[in-house]
Coordinates of C-alpha atoms in Angstrom, one line a residue:
X1 CA -0.1 0.3 0.1
X2 CA 2.6 2.3 0.5
X3 CA 4.5 1.9 -2.5
X4 CA 1.3 2.6 -4.2
X5 CA 0.6 5.5 -2.7
X6 CA 3.8 6.5 -3.8
X7 CA 3.3 5.5 -7.3
X8 CA -0.2 8.1 -7.1
X9 CA 1.6 10.8 -6.1
X10 CA 4.4 10.5 -8.5
X11 CA 1.8 10.4 -10.8
X12 CA 0.1 13.4 -9.4
X13 CA 3.5 15.7 -9.7
X14 CA 4.1 14.4 -13.4
X15 CA 0.5 15.7 -14.6
X16 CA 0.5 18.9 -12.6
X17 CA 4.0 20.5 -12.0
X18 CA 4.2 23.6 -9.7
X19 CA 7.0 25.5 -9.5
X20 CA 9.1 26.3 -6.7
X21 CA 7.3 30.0 -6.4
X22 CA 3.9 28.5 -6.1
X23 CA 5.0 25.7 -3.6
X24 CA 6.1 28.7 -1.5
X25 CA 2.5 30.1 -1.8
X26 CA 0.8 27.1 -1.1
X27 CA 2.5 26.4 2.6
X28 CA 0.3 29.6 3.7
X29 CA -2.7 28.9 1.1
X30 CA -5.3 26.4 0.6
X31 CA -4.5 26.2 -2.9
X32 CA -0.9 25.7 -4.3
X33 CA -1.3 27.3 -7.7
X34 CA -0.5 31.4 -7.6
X35 CA -2.3 33.6 -10.1
X36 CA 0.0 33.8 -13.2
X37 CA 0.4 37.7 -12.8
X38 CA 1.3 36.9 -9.3
X39 CA 3.6 34.2 -10.4
X40 CA 5.0 36.2 -13.2
X41 CA 5.9 39.1 -10.6
X42 CA 7.8 37.0 -8.2
X43 CA 9.9 35.2 -11.0
X44 CA 11.1 38.7 -12.0
X45 CA 11.9 39.4 -8.4
X46 CA 9.7 42.4 -7.2
X47 CA 5.8 42.6 -7.5
X48 CA 4.7 45.0 -10.1
X49 CA 4.0 49.1 -9.0
X50 CA 0.1 49.8 -9.5
X51 CA 0.0 52.6 -12.2
X52 CA -1.7 55.5 -11.4
X53 CA -5.7 55.8 -11.7
X54 CA -6.9 59.0 -13.6
X55 CA -8.5 61.7 -11.1
X56 CA -12.2 60.7 -11.3
X57 CA -13.5 63.9 -9.6
X58 CA -13.7 68.1 -10.8
X59 CA -10.4 69.5 -11.1
X60 CA -8.6 72.6 -13.0
X61 CA -6.2 72.2 -15.9
X62 CA -3.7 74.5 -14.8
X63 CA -2.0 74.5 -18.5
X64 CA -5.1 76.4 -19.9
X65 CA -5.5 78.5 -16.9
X66 CA -2.9 80.6 -16.7
X67 CA -2.1 84.5 -15.7
X68 CA -3.2 87.2 -18.4
X69 CA -1.6 90.3 -19.0
X70 CA -4.2 92.8 -20.9
X71 CA -3.6 95.7 -22.9
X72 CA -5.2 98.7 -21.2
X73 CA -8.8 99.3 -22.9
X74 CA -8.6 96.4 -24.9
X75 CA -10.9 93.0 -23.6
X76 CA -9.6 90.5 -21.3
X77 CA -10.5 87.2 -20.9
X78 CA -9.5 85.2 -18.2
X79 CA -9.9 81.4 -18.7
X80 CA -10.4 78.3 -16.1
X81 CA -10.7 74.9 -17.3
X82 CA -12.5 72.9 -15.2
X83 CA -12.4 69.0 -16.0
X84 CA -14.2 66.3 -14.9
X85 CA -17.4 68.2 -13.8
X86 CA -19.7 66.0 -16.1
X87 CA -23.4 65.7 -15.5
X88 CA -22.7 67.2 -12.1
X89 CA -23.5 70.7 -13.5
X90 CA -26.5 70.9 -12.3
X91 CA -25.4 70.2 -8.8
X92 CA -21.8 71.7 -9.1
X93 CA -21.4 75.5 -10.5
X94 CA -17.8 77.2 -11.7
X95 CA -17.9 81.1 -10.2
X96 CA -15.3 83.6 -10.5
X97 CA -14.5 86.2 -7.5
X98 CA -12.6 89.4 -7.6
X99 CA -10.5 89.2 -4.0
X100 CA -9.5 93.0 -4.0
X101 CA -13.6 93.2 -2.4
X102 CA -14.3 89.5 -2.7
X103 CA -17.1 90.7 -4.7
X104 CA -19.0 87.4 -6.7
X105 CA -18.9 88.4 -10.3
X106 CA -20.5 85.1 -11.6
X107 CA -22.1 81.9 -11.2
X108 CA -21.9 79.3 -14.0
X109 CA -23.3 80.8 -17.4
X110 CA -24.9 84.2 -15.0
X111 CA -23.5 87.4 -14.1
X112 CA -23.9 88.5 -10.6
X113 CA -22.3 92.2 -10.8
X114 CA -23.5 95.6 -11.8
X115 CA -20.4 96.0 -13.6
X116 CA -21.4 95.7 -17.0
X117 CA -17.8 95.2 -18.4
X118 CA -17.9 91.9 -16.6
X119 CA -19.5 89.1 -18.4
X120 CA -19.5 85.2 -18.1
X121 CA -19.2 82.8 -21.0
X122 CA -19.3 79.5 -21.4
X123 CA -20.7 77.1 -24.2
X124 CA -22.5 74.0 -23.4
X125 CA -20.5 70.8 -22.9
X126 CA -17.3 72.7 -22.9
X127 CA -14.6 72.8 -19.9
X128 CA -13.9 76.0 -20.2
X129 CA -15.6 78.8 -18.0
X130 CA -14.4 82.3 -19.1
X131 CA -14.8 85.7 -17.5
X132 CA -14.7 88.4 -19.5
X133 CA -13.9 91.9 -18.5
X134 CA -14.4 94.4 -21.3
X135 CA -12.4 98.2 -21.2
X136 CA -9.7 96.9 -18.4
X137 CA -8.8 99.7 -16.6
X138 CA -5.3 99.8 -14.0
X139 CA -7.7 99.0 -11.1
X140 CA -8.8 95.8 -12.6
X141 CA -5.3 94.1 -12.2
X142 CA -5.1 91.7 -9.2
X143 CA -6.3 88.0 -8.2
X144 CA -9.5 86.7 -9.8
X145 CA -10.3 83.2 -7.8
X146 CA -12.0 80.2 -9.9
X147 CA -14.3 78.4 -7.6
X148 CA -15.8 75.0 -7.9
X149 CA -18.5 74.7 -5.5
X150 CA -17.4 71.2 -4.1
X151 CA -17.3 70.6 -0.3
X152 CA -14.9 71.9 0.3
X153 CA -15.1 74.1 -2.4
X154 CA -12.0 74.1 -4.6
X155 CA -10.0 77.6 -5.6
X156 CA -7.6 78.5 -8.5
X157 CA -6.1 81.8 -8.5
X158 CA -5.6 83.7 -11.9
X159 CA -3.3 87.1 -11.7
X160 CA -4.6 89.6 -14.1
X161 CA -2.0 92.7 -15.1
X162 CA -3.4 95.2 -17.0
X163 CA -0.6 97.5 -18.7
X164 CA -0.1 100.6 -20.9
X165 CA 2.8 100.2 -23.1
X166 CA 4.8 103.1 -23.2
X167 CA 7.2 104.7 -25.9
X168 CA 10.5 106.2 -25.2
X169 CA 13.2 107.4 -27.7
X170 CA 16.7 107.3 -26.1
X171 CA 18.7 110.2 -25.6
X172 CA 15.5 112.6 -26.0
X173 CA 13.8 115.4 -25.5
X174 CA 16.5 116.9 -27.3
X175 CA 19.5 115.8 -29.4
X176 CA 22.7 117.7 -31.1
X177 CA 23.9 116.0 -34.2
X178 CA 27.6 117.3 -36.0
X179 CA 26.8 117.6 -39.6
X180 CA 27.9 114.7 -42.1
X181 CA 27.3 112.1 -39.3
X182 CA 24.5 109.7 -39.2
X183 CA 21.5 110.5 -37.1
X184 CA 20.7 107.1 -35.2
X185 CA 17.4 107.6 -33.3
X186 CA 16.2 104.7 -31.1
X187 CA 12.6 104.3 -30.2
X188 CA 11.8 101.3 -27.5
X189 CA 7.8 99.9 -27.1
X190 CA 8.0 99.4 -23.3
X191 CA 5.3 96.6 -21.4
X192 CA 3.3 95.7 -24.5
X193 CA 1.5 92.2 -24.1
X194 CA 2.0 92.2 -28.1
X195 CA 4.3 93.7 -30.6
X196 CA 3.0 96.6 -32.3
X197 CA 1.9 95.8 -35.8
X198 CA 3.8 98.9 -37.4
X199 CA 5.6 102.0 -36.3
X200 CA 5.8 105.1 -38.4
X201 CA 8.2 107.5 -38.3
X202 CA 7.7 111.3 -38.9
X203 CA 9.5 114.3 -39.5
X204 CA 7.9 117.7 -38.8
X205 CA 4.4 115.9 -39.0
X206 CA 5.4 114.3 -42.5
X207 CA 5.9 110.2 -42.6
X208 CA 9.4 109.8 -43.5
X209 CA 9.5 108.0 -47.2
X210 CA 12.6 105.5 -47.0
X211 CA 13.1 105.6 -51.0
X212 CA 13.0 109.4 -51.1
X213 CA 15.2 111.3 -53.6
X214 CA 17.3 112.3 -50.3
X215 CA 18.4 108.8 -50.1
X216 CA 20.3 107.7 -46.9
X217 CA 17.5 107.0 -44.9
X218 CA 16.5 103.5 -43.5
X219 CA 14.4 101.7 -40.6
X220 CA 15.5 98.3 -38.6
X221 CA 12.6 97.3 -36.6
X222 CA 13.2 94.6 -33.8
X223 CA 10.0 92.8 -32.3
X224 CA 9.6 90.7 -29.2
X225 CA 8.6 91.2 -25.5
X226 CA 10.6 94.7 -25.7
X227 CA 10.1 96.4 -29.7
X228 CA 12.7 98.4 -30.8
X229 CA 12.7 100.4 -33.7
X230 CA 16.1 102.2 -35.5
X231 CA 15.6 105.1 -37.5
X232 CA 19.4 105.8 -39.4
X233 CA 19.8 109.2 -41.9
X234 CA 23.4 109.1 -42.9
X235 CA 25.1 112.2 -43.8
X236 CA 23.0 114.5 -41.6
X237 CA 22.3 118.5 -42.8
X238 CA 20.8 121.2 -41.7
X239 CA 17.5 120.2 -43.4
X240 CA 17.1 117.0 -41.3
X241 CA 16.8 118.8 -38.2
X242 CA 13.6 119.3 -36.6
X243 CA 10.9 117.4 -34.8
X244 CA 11.3 113.7 -35.1
X245 CA 8.0 111.8 -33.7
X246 CA 8.2 107.3 -33.1
X247 CA 4.2 106.2 -33.9
X248 CA 3.7 102.5 -32.5
X249 CA 0.4 101.1 -33.5
X250 CA -0.4 100.2 -29.8
X251 CA 0.8 103.1 -27.7
X252 CA 1.4 106.5 -27.6
X253 CA 3.8 108.4 -29.8
X254 CA 7.2 109.8 -28.5
X255 CA 9.0 112.6 -30.2
X256 CA 12.4 113.9 -30.2
X257 CA 14.2 117.2 -31.9
X258 CA 17.2 116.8 -33.4
X259 CA 19.5 120.0 -34.2
X260 CA 22.1 119.7 -37.2
X261 CA 25.3 121.7 -35.9
X262 CA 28.3 123.3 -37.8
X263 CA 30.5 122.8 -35.1
X264 CA 28.7 124.4 -32.4
X265 CA 28.8 122.3 -29.2
X266 CA 25.6 123.1 -26.8
X267 CA 24.7 121.2 -23.9
X268 CA 24.5 117.8 -25.6
X269 CA 25.7 116.7 -28.7
X270 CA 25.8 113.0 -30.5
X271 CA 28.6 112.0 -32.6
X272 CA 28.2 108.7 -34.4
X273 CA 25.6 107.7 -31.6
X274 CA 27.8 109.1 -28.9
X275 CA 26.5 112.0 -26.5
X276 CA 29.0 114.7 -25.6
X277 CA 29.0 117.8 -23.1
X278 CA 30.7 121.0 -23.1
X279 CA 32.5 119.4 -19.9
X280 CA 33.8 116.7 -22.1
X281 CA 34.8 118.3 -24.9
X282 CA 37.1 120.6 -22.7
X283 CA 38.4 117.9 -21.0
X284 CA 39.7 116.0 -24.3
X285 CA 40.8 119.2 -25.1
X286 CA 43.0 119.8 -22.4
X287 CA 44.1 116.4 -22.6
X288 CA 45.2 117.1 -26.4
X289 CA 47.1 120.4 -24.9
X290 CA 48.9 118.6 -22.4
X291 CA 50.2 115.7 -24.4
X292 CA 51.3 118.3 -26.8
X293 CA 53.7 120.1 -24.4
X294 CA 54.9 117.1 -22.7

């Protein structure tokens, strides 16, 4: 009987091979067979780390809900994208609150302020809840809160910065140029959320023509966060004197008065893009005389 029992056990092993890992699992379980996934994980030496599951509740899409820089007087749009709000829209609302005075501006698609410059924008089945501000002023700058009416409520803060582009001409308001040198006027447009579409230069209220018979007149404009326009006039002559005006499309104009001189040395003189004062001229003259005597 013992031999027969041994033969039956041997037959069972042949019919149902069990790995060493399965036998280890079988020590603490009623079944000696481990699930294939667990067996593979044990054979690889470590259990597989569970993959993160996507968020199921409402949350903000930060990539589509950024701070805004708006141009003074030009309509601004503050966008708040809420993911997974789904069919809970009837129970949950997205609101906009102005932090400066804790003023409720919008709830859902409805506007709750008497200031008609503010408006709630939301398209059906869209994840975007937008606050529109018409004719923004400097006082509108600050923090705005996009809020989801969960319990507790969820908030995302967006900063609005209302800017007014400014125009500067380097070296103004008056420049003194020596006759025969190159007039180099540099106009800089600052604090503009977008580069100006164009920049015009005027001389004595007339638009400068770059292909006029006078010749030697050119403009180079470099657009970017700070836009710079260079007006170059070669071989300056007395007729080039007058008022020059830089006119960006999205900012106030700026003027400079240019004097083309014949050897005079007024309060400031520009030579080849450099500015000289009478004091500087005297120092240079004294240095020359000193070197000549020595």
